[in-house]
mmCIF file of C-alpha atoms in Angstrom:
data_model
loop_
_atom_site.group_PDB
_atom_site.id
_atom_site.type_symbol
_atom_site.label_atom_id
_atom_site.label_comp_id
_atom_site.label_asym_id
_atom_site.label_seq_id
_atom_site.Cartn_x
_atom_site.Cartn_y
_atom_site.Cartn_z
ATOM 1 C CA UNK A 1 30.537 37.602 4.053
ATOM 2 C CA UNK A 2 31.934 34.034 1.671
ATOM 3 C CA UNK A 3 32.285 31.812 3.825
ATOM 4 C CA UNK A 4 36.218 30.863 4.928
ATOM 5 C CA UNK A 5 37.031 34.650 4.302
ATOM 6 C CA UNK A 6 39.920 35.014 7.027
ATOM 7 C CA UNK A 7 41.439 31.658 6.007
ATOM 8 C CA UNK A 8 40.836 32.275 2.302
ATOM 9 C CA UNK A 9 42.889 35.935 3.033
ATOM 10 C CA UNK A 10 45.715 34.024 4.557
ATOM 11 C CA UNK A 11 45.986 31.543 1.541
ATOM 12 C CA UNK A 12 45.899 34.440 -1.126
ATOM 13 C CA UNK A 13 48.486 36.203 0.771
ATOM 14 C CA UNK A 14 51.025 33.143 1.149
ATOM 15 C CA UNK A 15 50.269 32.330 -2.832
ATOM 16 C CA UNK A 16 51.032 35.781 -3.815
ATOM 17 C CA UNK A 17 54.321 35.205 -2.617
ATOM 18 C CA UNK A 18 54.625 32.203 -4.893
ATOM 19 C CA UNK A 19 52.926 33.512 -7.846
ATOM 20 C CA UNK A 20 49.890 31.576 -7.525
ATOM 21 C CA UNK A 21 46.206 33.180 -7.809
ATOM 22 C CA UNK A 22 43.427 32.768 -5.453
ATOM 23 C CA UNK A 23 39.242 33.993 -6.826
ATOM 24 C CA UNK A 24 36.041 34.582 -5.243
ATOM 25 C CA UNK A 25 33.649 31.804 -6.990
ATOM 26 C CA UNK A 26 30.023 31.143 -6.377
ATOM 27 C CA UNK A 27 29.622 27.304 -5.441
ATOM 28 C CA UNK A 28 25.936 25.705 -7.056
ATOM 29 C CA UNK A 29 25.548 22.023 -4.862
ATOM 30 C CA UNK A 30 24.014 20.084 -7.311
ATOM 31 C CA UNK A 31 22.359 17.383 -4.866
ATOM 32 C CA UNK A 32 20.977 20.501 -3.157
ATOM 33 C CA UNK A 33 19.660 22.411 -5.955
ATOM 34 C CA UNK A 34 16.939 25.022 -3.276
ATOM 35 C CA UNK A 35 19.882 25.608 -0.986
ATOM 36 C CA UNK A 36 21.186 29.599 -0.901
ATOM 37 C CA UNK A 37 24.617 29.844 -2.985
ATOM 38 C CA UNK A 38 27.544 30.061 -0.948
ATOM 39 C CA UNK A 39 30.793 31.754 -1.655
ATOM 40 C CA UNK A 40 34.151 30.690 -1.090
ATOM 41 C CA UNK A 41 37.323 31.483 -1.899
ATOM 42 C CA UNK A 42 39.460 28.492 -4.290
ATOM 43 C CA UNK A 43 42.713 28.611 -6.314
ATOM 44 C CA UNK A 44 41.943 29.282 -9.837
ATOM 45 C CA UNK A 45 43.783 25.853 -10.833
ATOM 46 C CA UNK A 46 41.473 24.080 -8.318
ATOM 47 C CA UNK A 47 37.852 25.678 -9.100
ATOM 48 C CA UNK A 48 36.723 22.791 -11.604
ATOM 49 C CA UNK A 49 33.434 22.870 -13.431
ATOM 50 C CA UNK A 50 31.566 23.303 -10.484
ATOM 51 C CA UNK A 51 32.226 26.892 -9.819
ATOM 52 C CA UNK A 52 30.247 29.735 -11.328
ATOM 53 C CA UNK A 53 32.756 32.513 -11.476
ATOM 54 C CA UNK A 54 31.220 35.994 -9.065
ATOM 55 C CA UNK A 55 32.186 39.162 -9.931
ATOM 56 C CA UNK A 56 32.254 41.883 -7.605
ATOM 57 C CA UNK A 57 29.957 43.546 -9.731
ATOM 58 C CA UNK A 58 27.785 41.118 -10.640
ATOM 59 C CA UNK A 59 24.207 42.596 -9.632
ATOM 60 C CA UNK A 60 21.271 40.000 -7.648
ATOM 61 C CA UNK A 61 18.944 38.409 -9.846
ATOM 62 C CA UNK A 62 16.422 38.721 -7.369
ATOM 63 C CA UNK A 63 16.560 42.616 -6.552
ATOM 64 C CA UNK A 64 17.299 45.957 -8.097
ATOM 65 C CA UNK A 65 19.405 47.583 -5.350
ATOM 66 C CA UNK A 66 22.299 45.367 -4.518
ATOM 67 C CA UNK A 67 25.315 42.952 -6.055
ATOM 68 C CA UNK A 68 24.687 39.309 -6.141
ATOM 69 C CA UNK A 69 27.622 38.866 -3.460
ATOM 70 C CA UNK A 70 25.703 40.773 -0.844
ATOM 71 C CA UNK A 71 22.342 39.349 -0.969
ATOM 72 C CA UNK A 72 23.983 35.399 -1.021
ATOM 73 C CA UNK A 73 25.822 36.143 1.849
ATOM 74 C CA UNK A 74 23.135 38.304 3.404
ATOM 75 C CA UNK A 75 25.275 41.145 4.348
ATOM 76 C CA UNK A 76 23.203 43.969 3.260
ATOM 77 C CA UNK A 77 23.880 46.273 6.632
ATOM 78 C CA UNK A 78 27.216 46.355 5.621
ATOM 79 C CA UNK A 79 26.522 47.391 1.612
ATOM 80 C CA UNK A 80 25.719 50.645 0.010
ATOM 81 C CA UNK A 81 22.649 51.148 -2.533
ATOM 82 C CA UNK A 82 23.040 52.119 -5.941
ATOM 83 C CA UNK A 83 21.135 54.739 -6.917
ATOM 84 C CA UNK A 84 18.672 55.500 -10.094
ATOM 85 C CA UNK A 85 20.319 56.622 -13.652
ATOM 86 C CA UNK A 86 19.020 59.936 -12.766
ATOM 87 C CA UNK A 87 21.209 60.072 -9.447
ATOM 88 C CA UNK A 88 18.750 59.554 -7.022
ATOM 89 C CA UNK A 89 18.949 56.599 -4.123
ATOM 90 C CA UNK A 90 16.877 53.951 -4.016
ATOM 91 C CA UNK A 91 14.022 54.214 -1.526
ATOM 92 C CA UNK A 92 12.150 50.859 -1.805
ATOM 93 C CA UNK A 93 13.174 48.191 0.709
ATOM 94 C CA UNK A 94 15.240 45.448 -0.633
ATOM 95 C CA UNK A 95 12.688 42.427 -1.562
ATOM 96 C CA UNK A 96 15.570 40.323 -0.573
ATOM 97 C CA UNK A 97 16.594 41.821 2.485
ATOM 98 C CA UNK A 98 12.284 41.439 3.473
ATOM 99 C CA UNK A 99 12.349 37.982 2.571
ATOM 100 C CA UNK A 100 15.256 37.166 4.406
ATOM 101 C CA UNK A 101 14.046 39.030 8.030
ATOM 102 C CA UNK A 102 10.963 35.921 7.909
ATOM 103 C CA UNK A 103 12.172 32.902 9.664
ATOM 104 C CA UNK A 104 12.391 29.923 7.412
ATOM 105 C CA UNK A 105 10.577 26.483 9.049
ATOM 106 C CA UNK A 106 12.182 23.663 9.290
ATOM 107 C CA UNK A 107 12.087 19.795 11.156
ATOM 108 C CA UNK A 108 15.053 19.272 13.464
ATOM 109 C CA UNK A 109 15.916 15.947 14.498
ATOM 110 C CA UNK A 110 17.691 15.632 17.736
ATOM 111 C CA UNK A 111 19.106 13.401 19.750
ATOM 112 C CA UNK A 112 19.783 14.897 24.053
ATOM 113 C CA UNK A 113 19.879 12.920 26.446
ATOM 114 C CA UNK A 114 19.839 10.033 24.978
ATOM 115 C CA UNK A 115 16.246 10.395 23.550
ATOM 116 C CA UNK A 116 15.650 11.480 19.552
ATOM 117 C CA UNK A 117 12.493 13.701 18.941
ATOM 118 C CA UNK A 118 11.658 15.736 15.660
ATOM 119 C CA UNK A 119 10.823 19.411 16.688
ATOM 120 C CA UNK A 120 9.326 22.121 14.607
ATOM 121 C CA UNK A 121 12.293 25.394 14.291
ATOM 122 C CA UNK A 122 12.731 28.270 12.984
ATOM 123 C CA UNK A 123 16.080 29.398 10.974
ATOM 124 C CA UNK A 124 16.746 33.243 10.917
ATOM 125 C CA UNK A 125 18.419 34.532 7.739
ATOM 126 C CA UNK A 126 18.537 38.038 9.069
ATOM 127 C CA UNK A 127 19.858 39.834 12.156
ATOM 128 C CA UNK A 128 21.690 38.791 15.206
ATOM 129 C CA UNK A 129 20.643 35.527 14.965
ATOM 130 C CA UNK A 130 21.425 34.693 11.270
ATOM 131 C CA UNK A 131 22.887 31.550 10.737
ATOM 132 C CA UNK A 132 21.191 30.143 14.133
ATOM 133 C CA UNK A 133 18.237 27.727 14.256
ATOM 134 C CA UNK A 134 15.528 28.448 17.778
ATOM 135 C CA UNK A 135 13.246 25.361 18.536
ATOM 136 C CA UNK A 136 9.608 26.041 18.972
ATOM 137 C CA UNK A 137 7.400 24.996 21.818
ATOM 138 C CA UNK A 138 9.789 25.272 24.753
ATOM 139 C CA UNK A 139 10.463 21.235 25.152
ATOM 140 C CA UNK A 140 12.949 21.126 27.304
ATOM 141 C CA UNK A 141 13.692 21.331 30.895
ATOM 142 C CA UNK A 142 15.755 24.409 32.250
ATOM 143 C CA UNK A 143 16.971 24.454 35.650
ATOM 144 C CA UNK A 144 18.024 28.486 36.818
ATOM 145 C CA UNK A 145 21.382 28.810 37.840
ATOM 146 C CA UNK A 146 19.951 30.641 41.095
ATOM 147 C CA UNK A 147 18.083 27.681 41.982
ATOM 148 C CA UNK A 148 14.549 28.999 41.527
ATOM 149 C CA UNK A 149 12.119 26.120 40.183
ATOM 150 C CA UNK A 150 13.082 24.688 37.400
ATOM 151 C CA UNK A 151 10.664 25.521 34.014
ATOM 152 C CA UNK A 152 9.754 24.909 29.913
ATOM 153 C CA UNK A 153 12.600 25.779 27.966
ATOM 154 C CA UNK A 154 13.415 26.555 24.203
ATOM 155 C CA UNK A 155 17.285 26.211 22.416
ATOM 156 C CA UNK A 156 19.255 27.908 20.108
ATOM 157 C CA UNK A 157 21.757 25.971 18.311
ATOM 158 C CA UNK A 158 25.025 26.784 16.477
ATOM 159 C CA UNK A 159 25.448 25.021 13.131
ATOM 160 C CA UNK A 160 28.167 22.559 13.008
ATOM 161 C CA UNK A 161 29.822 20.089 10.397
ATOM 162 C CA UNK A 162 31.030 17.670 13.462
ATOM 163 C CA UNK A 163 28.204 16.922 15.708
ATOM 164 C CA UNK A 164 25.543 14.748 14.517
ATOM 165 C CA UNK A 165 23.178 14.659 17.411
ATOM 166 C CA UNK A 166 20.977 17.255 15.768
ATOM 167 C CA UNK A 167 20.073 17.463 11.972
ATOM 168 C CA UNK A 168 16.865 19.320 9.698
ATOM 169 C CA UNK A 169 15.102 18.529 6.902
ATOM 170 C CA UNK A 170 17.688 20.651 4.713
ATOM 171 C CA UNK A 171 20.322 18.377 5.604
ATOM 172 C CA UNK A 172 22.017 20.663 7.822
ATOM 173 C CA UNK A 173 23.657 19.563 11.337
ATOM 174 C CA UNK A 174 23.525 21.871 14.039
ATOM 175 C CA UNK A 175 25.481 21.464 17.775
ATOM 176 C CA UNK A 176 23.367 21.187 20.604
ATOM 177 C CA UNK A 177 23.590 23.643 23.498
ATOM 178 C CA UNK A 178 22.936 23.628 26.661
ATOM 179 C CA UNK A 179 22.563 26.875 28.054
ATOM 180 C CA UNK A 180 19.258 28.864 27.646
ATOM 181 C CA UNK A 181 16.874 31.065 29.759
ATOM 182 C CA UNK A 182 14.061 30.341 32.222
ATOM 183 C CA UNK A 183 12.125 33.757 32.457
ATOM 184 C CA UNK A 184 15.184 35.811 31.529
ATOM 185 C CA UNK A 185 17.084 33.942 34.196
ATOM 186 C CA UNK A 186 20.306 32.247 32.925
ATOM 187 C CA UNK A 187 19.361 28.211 33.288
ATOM 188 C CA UNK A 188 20.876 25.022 32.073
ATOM 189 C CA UNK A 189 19.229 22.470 29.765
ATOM 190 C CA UNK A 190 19.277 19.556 31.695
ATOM 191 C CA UNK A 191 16.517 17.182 29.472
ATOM 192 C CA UNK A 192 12.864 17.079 27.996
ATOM 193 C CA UNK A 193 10.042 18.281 30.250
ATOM 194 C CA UNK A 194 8.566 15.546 29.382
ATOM 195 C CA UNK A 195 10.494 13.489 30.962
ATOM 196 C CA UNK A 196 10.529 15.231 34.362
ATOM 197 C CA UNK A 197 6.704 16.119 36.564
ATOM 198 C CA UNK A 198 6.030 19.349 36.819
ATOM 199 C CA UNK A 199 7.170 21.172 39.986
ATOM 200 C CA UNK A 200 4.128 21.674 42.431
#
């Protein structure tokens, strides 16, 4: 889905009533030239040069079986395949769809508790979790909200444009959180295991 839809929806609608135009356009960062394109939704007036204009129609460069629009914004559940010339569906997975169900690596930097460590993570592309990033190797400490001992804990983070505390090697800044799970009890992060001794 482009990114801003519901607020993009509510702009076209008010600048219909004034006779202005609103257009999907496919945004290329040109600092971040590996990123995945993004979509949003801009005034025509206001694009500039550093829009590539999307078209609904526009088919993925990358794949045989779905629009551009749907692999970018990774929304293939909610698309339907094209078929062959001859009428018949396509029955080969979508190579983008398969690439995208991998978790991508990346470096987090983060900074809890007042102590900064670089983790190894993991940023899913695909599924429930898309758009989250899980850190690997359970480093923190998570006390059980029934007050069992307390245990190694992982964390899945929401990304964020406001918090800096946590960062990756793509650039992108992610908001720490505080809740996880301590052998599929509810628990709360409350530091590094690390910095805490083992309970006997």
């Amino acid at each position: 889905m482009p990114k801003n839809q519901s607020t993009a929806a509510k702009k076209a609608r008010a600048a219909a009533r004034e006779g202005e135009k609103y257009t999907a356009a496919l945004r290329r960062e040109a600092e971040r030239p590996f990123a995945p394109t993004t979509y949003s939704y801009v005034p025509v007036a206001d694009a500039g040069d550093e829009h590539v204009w999307a078209h609904v129609v526009e088919d993925c460069r990358h794949c045989p079986c779905h629009a551009a629009r749907v692999c970018a914004d990774g929304v293939w559940g909610q698309a339907s395949r094209p078929s062959h010339a001859d009428g018949t569906p396509y029955t080969d997975p979508c190579p983008c769809e398969e690439t995208a169900k991998v978790p991508e690596p990346r470096r987090l930097t983060i900074t809890f508790k007042g102590i900064t460590r670089t983790l190894d993570a993991e940023y899913y592309r695909h599924g429930v979790m898309r758009g989250h990033l899980r850190v690997l190797g359970y480093p923190f400490r998570g006390e059980p909200d029934d007050g069992s001992a307390p245990n190694r804990c992982g964390m899945f983070l929401f990304p964020s444009r406001v918090m800096r505390t946590a960062r990756d090697d793509h650039g992108d800044t992610w908001l720490v959180r505080t809740r996880a799970s301590v052998g599929g009890r509810p628990a709360a992060i409350t530091g590094w295991w690390s910095d805490a001794a083992p309970e006997g």
